[in-house]
Amino acid sequence: MNACFMGLGYIGLPTAIIAAKNGIKITGVDINQKVVDMTNQGKIHIVEPGLQALCEEVVKSGMLKASTTPVISDAYFIVVPTPFKGNHEPDISYVQAATEAVIPFLKEGDLYVIESTSPVGTTDKMQELIFAKRPELKGKIFIAYCPERVLPGNVIYELVHNDRVIGGINPESTEKAMGFYGQFVQGKLHKTNAKTAEMCKLTENSSRDVQIAFANELSLICDKAGINVWELIELANKHPRVKILWPGCGVGGHCIAVDPYFLTADFPVESQLIAKAREINNYKSFWCAEKIQNEMLKFELKNGRKPVVAMMGLAFKPNIDDLRESPAKHIVAKVMESCNNADILVVEPNVPEHKVYKLTPYQEAFDKADIVVYLVAHDPFKTLPHDTNKVLLDFCGIFK
Ligand code: SAJ
């Protein structure tokens, strides 16, 4: 079997590699020539443990080849980004462009699957687009939606072992897509229709966002009430039916902080809780920045000099090098903007350098700082002492 993967990013590339490893001949398509060149040299352009070796193997064996254009295949997978526009409206133009690129190659019996997180109804829209241009294929090709669910950092394991939800535009399409994923997924494959599968992905990430918002709201209440929120949540979670997540300095990444807007944009009246959760999680970052600024002011009033502040972590979550859409990064920027004379040391042990900030090793920053702000719970920070005279602001539960 031959398949084309449209998009060689954080999901498309690993999925293409795993499929190739399982005997499917893959053409990986990306608009970025650099990504195509690197892939063809067996090199990966993303950070993902274990993926480099697998990529080398499937490129060498000829099972994966990258290109900037699709080739005639038996199946086509759309794995491109779906960002949102300025007004939080979803932008499906990449899905549309990738679909338009494969339309000329489609033939009877082919499978077309969207994996990109998409607003409800996108698969139907792409179906209309395909049949508007190729009416002779009506009823002769298979169209489905199958969202990915992998966690960056654990992608190789999760791609194979996670359950998948597969929704076709008709039962035949669902079956055809099940047949494809069954070749490398060991988790269960759950059948549904395209709309439910689209909604399922948005539901999963919105559910997590709402739960984190609850934890973040608790952290604001506890701060005012003088209660340790980490101890509180640990105790509440001893109840057999309570499972509260953890507060942090906001919610980042390209999924949890984005996907709920796909629901609030299309269902503004109905999605009150989902919209409020987004607001709370965004507000938490502003609150953290203000808290830091207040501590800096207090220090200055008490000591007659500006404090040295260590900002610990820039990534969007612990133990990764991904800084995109990171609340920690926004907080650092906001604090730096407001106090241009203060000595702010920025720490991120998972990246060698940053194009805006001069990075300081974490131990050195800790030693020099009067105020230590924990923004991301990276493991190395947990080795630093907490019985110290320094002011410690722990927004991510480093000592929990
Ligand atoms: N966070 C908290 N408190 C928590 C857990 C997370 O504040 O208790 C924060 C993190 O620090 C981070 C953000 O939430 O800023 C998102 O991190 P995450 O680990 O919750 O999720 P992602 O964005 O890395 O991956 C999510 C996953 N979805 C769910 O868990 C429902 C993953 O399975 C999806 O495949 C991925 O989104 C995606 O691509 O949609």
PDB file of N, CA and C in Angstrom, residues 178-226:
ATOM      1  N   MET A 178     -10.482   2.252   9.228  1.00  0.00           N
ATOM      2  CA  MET A 178     -10.122   1.301  10.295  1.00  0.00           C
ATOM      3  C   MET A 178      -9.070   0.327   9.770  1.00  0.00           C
ATOM      4  N   GLY A 179      -9.248  -0.099   8.546  1.00  0.00           N
ATOM      5  CA  GLY A 179      -8.307  -1.033   7.927  1.00  0.00           C
ATOM      6  C   GLY A 179      -6.919  -0.427   7.850  1.00  0.00           C
ATOM      7  N   PHE A 180      -6.845   0.862   7.527  1.00  0.00           N
ATOM      8  CA  PHE A 180      -5.531   1.502   7.441  1.00  0.00           C
ATOM      9  C   PHE A 180      -4.872   1.571   8.818  1.00  0.00           C
ATOM     10  N   TYR A 181      -5.599   2.145   9.794  1.00  0.00           N
ATOM     11  CA  TYR A 181      -4.982   2.343  11.116  1.00  0.00           C
ATOM     12  C   TYR A 181      -4.675   1.008  11.801  1.00  0.00           C
ATOM     13  N   GLY A 182      -5.482  -0.003  11.493  1.00  0.00           N
ATOM     14  CA  GLY A 182      -5.268  -1.326  12.080  1.00  0.00           C
ATOM     15  C   GLY A 182      -3.895  -1.900  11.727  1.00  0.00           C
ATOM     16  N   GLN A 183      -3.250  -1.350  10.713  1.00  0.00           N
ATOM     17  CA  GLN A 183      -1.935  -1.866  10.318  1.00  0.00           C
ATOM     18  C   GLN A 183      -0.836  -1.484  11.314  1.00  0.00           C
ATOM     19  N   PHE A 184      -1.032  -0.386  12.080  1.00  0.00           N
ATOM     20  CA  PHE A 184       0.024  -0.041  13.053  1.00  0.00           C
ATOM     21  C   PHE A 184      -0.477   0.370  14.434  1.00  0.00           C
ATOM     22  N   VAL A 185      -1.800   0.527  14.603  1.00  0.00           N
ATOM     23  CA  VAL A 185      -2.303   0.900  15.931  1.00  0.00           C
ATOM     24  C   VAL A 185      -2.663  -0.369  16.705  1.00  0.00           C
ATOM     25  N   GLN A 186      -2.106  -0.481  17.936  1.00  0.00           N
ATOM     26  CA  GLN A 186      -2.449  -1.635  18.773  1.00  0.00           C
ATOM     27  C   GLN A 186      -3.555  -1.301  19.761  1.00  0.00           C
ATOM     28  N   GLY A 187      -3.811   0.009  19.978  1.00  0.00           N
ATOM     29  CA  GLY A 187      -4.938   0.427  20.818  1.00  0.00           C
ATOM     30  C   GLY A 187      -6.232   0.075  20.100  1.00  0.00           C
ATOM     31  N   LYS A 188      -7.382   0.286  20.795  1.00  0.00           N
ATOM     32  CA  LYS A 188      -8.675  -0.046  20.161  1.00  0.00           C
ATOM     33  C   LYS A 188      -9.043   1.024  19.150  1.00  0.00           C
ATOM     34  N   LEU A 189      -9.713   0.630  18.077  1.00  0.00           N
ATOM     35  CA  LEU A 189     -10.205   1.581  17.084  1.00  0.00           C
ATOM     36  C   LEU A 189     -11.716   1.691  17.284  1.00  0.00           C
ATOM     37  N   HIS A 190     -12.190   2.915  17.555  1.00  0.00           N
ATOM     38  CA  HIS A 190     -13.612   3.103  17.847  1.00  0.00           C
ATOM     39  C   HIS A 190     -14.312   3.757  16.669  1.00  0.00           C
ATOM     40  N   LYS A 191     -15.395   3.128  16.209  1.00  0.00           N
ATOM     41  CA  LYS A 191     -16.103   3.628  15.028  1.00  0.00           C
ATOM     42  C   LYS A 191     -17.129   4.691  15.395  1.00  0.00           C
ATOM     43  N   THR A 192     -17.214   5.725  14.582  1.00  0.00           N
ATOM     44  CA  THR A 192     -18.301   6.697  14.724  1.00  0.00           C
ATOM     45  C   THR A 192     -18.486   7.397  13.384  1.00  0.00           C
ATOM     46  N   ASN A 193     -19.204   8.560  13.402  1.00  0.00           N
ATOM     47  CA  ASN A 193     -19.301   9.322  12.152  1.00  0.00           C
ATOM     48  C   ASN A 193     -18.313  10.494  12.184  1.00  0.00           C
ATOM     49  N   ALA A 194     -18.152  11.186  11.074  1.00  0.00           N
ATOM     50  CA  ALA A 194     -17.108  12.207  10.965  1.00  0.00           C
ATOM     51  C   ALA A 194     -17.320  13.353  11.958  1.00  0.00           C
ATOM     52  N   LYS A 195     -18.572  13.827  12.071  1.00  0.00           N
ATOM     53  CA  LYS A 195     -18.849  14.965  12.959  1.00  0.00           C
ATOM     54  C   LYS A 195     -18.529  14.632  14.410  1.00  0.00           C
ATOM     55  N   THR A 196     -18.923  13.429  14.842  1.00  0.00           N
ATOM     56  CA  THR A 196     -18.674  13.042  16.235  1.00  0.00           C
ATOM     57  C   THR A 196     -17.175  12.916  16.478  1.00  0.00           C
ATOM     58  N   ALA A 197     -16.447  12.397  15.496  1.00  0.00           N
ATOM     59  CA  ALA A 197     -14.992  12.262  15.657  1.00  0.00           C
ATOM     60  C   ALA A 197     -14.348  13.642  15.769  1.00  0.00           C
ATOM     61  N   GLU A 198     -14.811  14.590  14.957  1.00  0.00           N
ATOM     62  CA  GLU A 198     -14.273  15.963  15.030  1.00  0.00           C
ATOM     63  C   GLU A 198     -14.556  16.558  16.407  1.00  0.00           C
ATOM     64  N   MET A 199     -15.797  16.381  16.847  1.00  0.00           N
ATOM     65  CA  MET A 199     -16.213  16.931  18.142  1.00  0.00           C
ATOM     66  C   MET A 199     -15.477  16.256  19.295  1.00  0.00           C
ATOM     67  N   CYS A 200     -15.165  14.986  19.123  1.00  0.00           N
ATOM     68  CA  CYS A 200     -14.496  14.219  20.176  1.00  0.00           C
ATOM     69  C   CYS A 200     -13.130  14.826  20.488  1.00  0.00           C
ATOM     70  N   LYS A 201     -12.387  15.177  19.435  1.00  0.00           N
ATOM     71  CA  LYS A 201     -11.069  15.789  19.632  1.00  0.00           C
ATOM     72  C   LYS A 201     -11.195  17.116  20.385  1.00  0.00           C
ATOM     73  N   LEU A 202     -12.167  17.936  19.981  1.00  0.00           N
ATOM     74  CA  LEU A 202     -12.353  19.242  20.621  1.00  0.00           C
ATOM     75  C   LEU A 202     -12.799  19.058  22.068  1.00  0.00           C
ATOM     76  N   THR A 203     -13.592  18.012  22.293  1.00  0.00           N
ATOM     77  CA  THR A 203     -14.089  17.726  23.643  1.00  0.00           C
ATOM     78  C   THR A 203     -12.950  17.324  24.571  1.00  0.00           C
ATOM     79  N   GLU A 204     -12.058  16.475  24.081  1.00  0.00           N
ATOM     80  CA  GLU A 204     -10.951  15.998  24.919  1.00  0.00           C
ATOM     81  C   GLU A 204     -10.103  17.174  25.416  1.00  0.00           C
ATOM     82  N   ASN A 205      -9.719  18.042  24.488  1.00  0.00           N
ATOM     83  CA  ASN A 205      -8.838  19.143  24.880  1.00  0.00           C
ATOM     84  C   ASN A 205      -9.575  20.225  25.664  1.00  0.00           C
ATOM     85  N   SER A 206     -10.856  20.432  25.342  1.00  0.00           N
ATOM     86  CA  SER A 206     -11.633  21.422  26.113  1.00  0.00           C
ATOM     87  C   SER A 206     -11.857  20.919  27.535  1.00  0.00           C
ATOM     88  N   SER A 207     -12.054  19.618  27.651  1.00  0.00           N
ATOM     89  CA  SER A 207     -12.261  19.029  28.972  1.00  0.00           C
ATOM     90  C   SER A 207     -11.032  19.281  29.847  1.00  0.00           C
ATOM     91  N   ARG A 208      -9.858  19.077  29.266  1.00  0.00           N
ATOM     92  CA  ARG A 208      -8.624  19.294  30.034  1.00  0.00           C
ATOM     93  C   ARG A 208      -8.476  20.783  30.387  1.00  0.00           C
ATOM     94  N   ASP A 209      -8.821  21.651  29.460  1.00  0.00           N
ATOM     95  CA  ASP A 209      -8.702  23.086  29.706  1.00  0.00           C
ATOM     96  C   ASP A 209      -9.620  23.519  30.854  1.00  0.00           C
ATOM     97  N   VAL A 210     -10.854  22.990  30.844  1.00  0.00           N
ATOM     98  CA  VAL A 210     -11.815  23.338  31.896  1.00  0.00           C
ATOM     99  C   VAL A 210     -11.309  22.827  33.253  1.00  0.00           C
ATOM    100  N   GLN A 211     -10.767  21.622  33.249  1.00  0.00           N
ATOM    101  CA  GLN A 211     -10.268  21.067  34.508  1.00  0.00           C
ATOM    102  C   GLN A 211      -9.069  21.844  35.039  1.00  0.00           C
ATOM    103  N   ILE A 212      -8.193  22.277  34.142  1.00  0.00           N
ATOM    104  CA  ILE A 212      -7.037  23.072  34.584  1.00  0.00           C
ATOM    105  C   ILE A 212      -7.520  24.440  35.085  1.00  0.00           C
ATOM    106  N   ALA A 213      -8.549  24.983  34.417  1.00  0.00           N
ATOM    107  CA  ALA A 213      -9.100  26.278  34.858  1.00  0.00           C
ATOM    108  C   ALA A 213      -9.635  26.164  36.287  1.00  0.00           C
ATOM    109  N   PHE A 214     -10.251  25.033  36.597  1.00  0.00           N
ATOM    110  CA  PHE A 214     -10.759  24.825  37.962  1.00  0.00           C
ATOM    111  C   PHE A 214      -9.596  24.878  38.954  1.00  0.00           C
ATOM    112  N   ALA A 215      -8.497  24.183  38.599  1.00  0.00           N
ATOM    113  CA  ALA A 215      -7.322  24.177  39.474  1.00  0.00           C
ATOM    114  C   ALA A 215      -6.731  25.592  39.583  1.00  0.00           C
ATOM    115  N   ASN A 216      -6.689  26.306  38.465  1.00  0.00           N
ATOM    116  CA  ASN A 216      -6.146  27.668  38.495  1.00  0.00           C
ATOM    117  C   ASN A 216      -7.031  28.591  39.336  1.00  0.00           C
ATOM    118  N   GLU A 217      -8.350  28.411  39.226  1.00  0.00           N
ATOM    119  CA  GLU A 217      -9.250  29.234  40.050  1.00  0.00           C
ATOM    120  C   GLU A 217      -9.020  28.940  41.535  1.00  0.00           C
ATOM    121  N   LEU A 218      -8.861  27.649  41.853  1.00  0.00           N
ATOM    122  CA  LEU A 218      -8.583  27.292  43.252  1.00  0.00           C
ATOM    123  C   LEU A 218      -7.315  27.974  43.737  1.00  0.00           C
ATOM    124  N   SER A 219      -6.300  28.066  42.851  1.00  0.00           N
ATOM    125  CA  SER A 219      -5.023  28.660  43.262  1.00  0.00           C
ATOM    126  C   SER A 219      -5.198  30.145  43.605  1.00  0.00           C
ATOM    127  N   LEU A 220      -6.108  30.824  42.905  1.00  0.00           N
ATOM    128  CA  LEU A 220      -6.361  32.240  43.197  1.00  0.00           C
ATOM    129  C   LEU A 220      -7.084  32.375  44.542  1.00  0.00           C
ATOM    130  N   ILE A 221      -8.076  31.491  44.750  1.00  0.00           N
ATOM    131  CA  ILE A 221      -8.828  31.520  46.017  1.00  0.00           C
ATOM    132  C   ILE A 221      -7.884  31.224  47.187  1.00  0.00           C
ATOM    133  N   CYS A 222      -7.050  30.189  47.013  1.00  0.00           N
ATOM    134  CA  CYS A 222      -6.147  29.775  48.095  1.00  0.00           C
ATOM    135  C   CYS A 222      -5.124  30.859  48.411  1.00  0.00           C
ATOM    136  N   ASP A 223      -4.674  31.559  47.367  1.00  0.00           N
ATOM    137  CA  ASP A 223      -3.693  32.624  47.604  1.00  0.00           C
ATOM    138  C   ASP A 223      -4.299  33.683  48.522  1.00  0.00           C
ATOM    139  N   LYS A 224      -5.542  34.033  48.257  1.00  0.00           N
ATOM    140  CA  LYS A 224      -6.225  35.054  49.072  1.00  0.00           C
ATOM    141  C   LYS A 224      -6.500  34.519  50.478  1.00  0.00           C
ATOM    142  N   ALA A 225      -6.848  33.235  50.562  1.00  0.00           N
ATOM    143  CA  ALA A 225      -7.243  32.660  51.851  1.00  0.00           C
ATOM    144  C   ALA A 225      -6.049  32.193  52.683  1.00  0.00           C
ATOM    145  N   GLY A 226      -4.830  32.264  52.106  1.00  0.00           N
ATOM    146  CA  GLY A 226      -3.650  31.809  52.843  1.00  0.00           C
ATOM    147  C   GLY A 226      -3.618  30.293  53.007  1.00  0.00           C
TER     148      GLY A 226
END
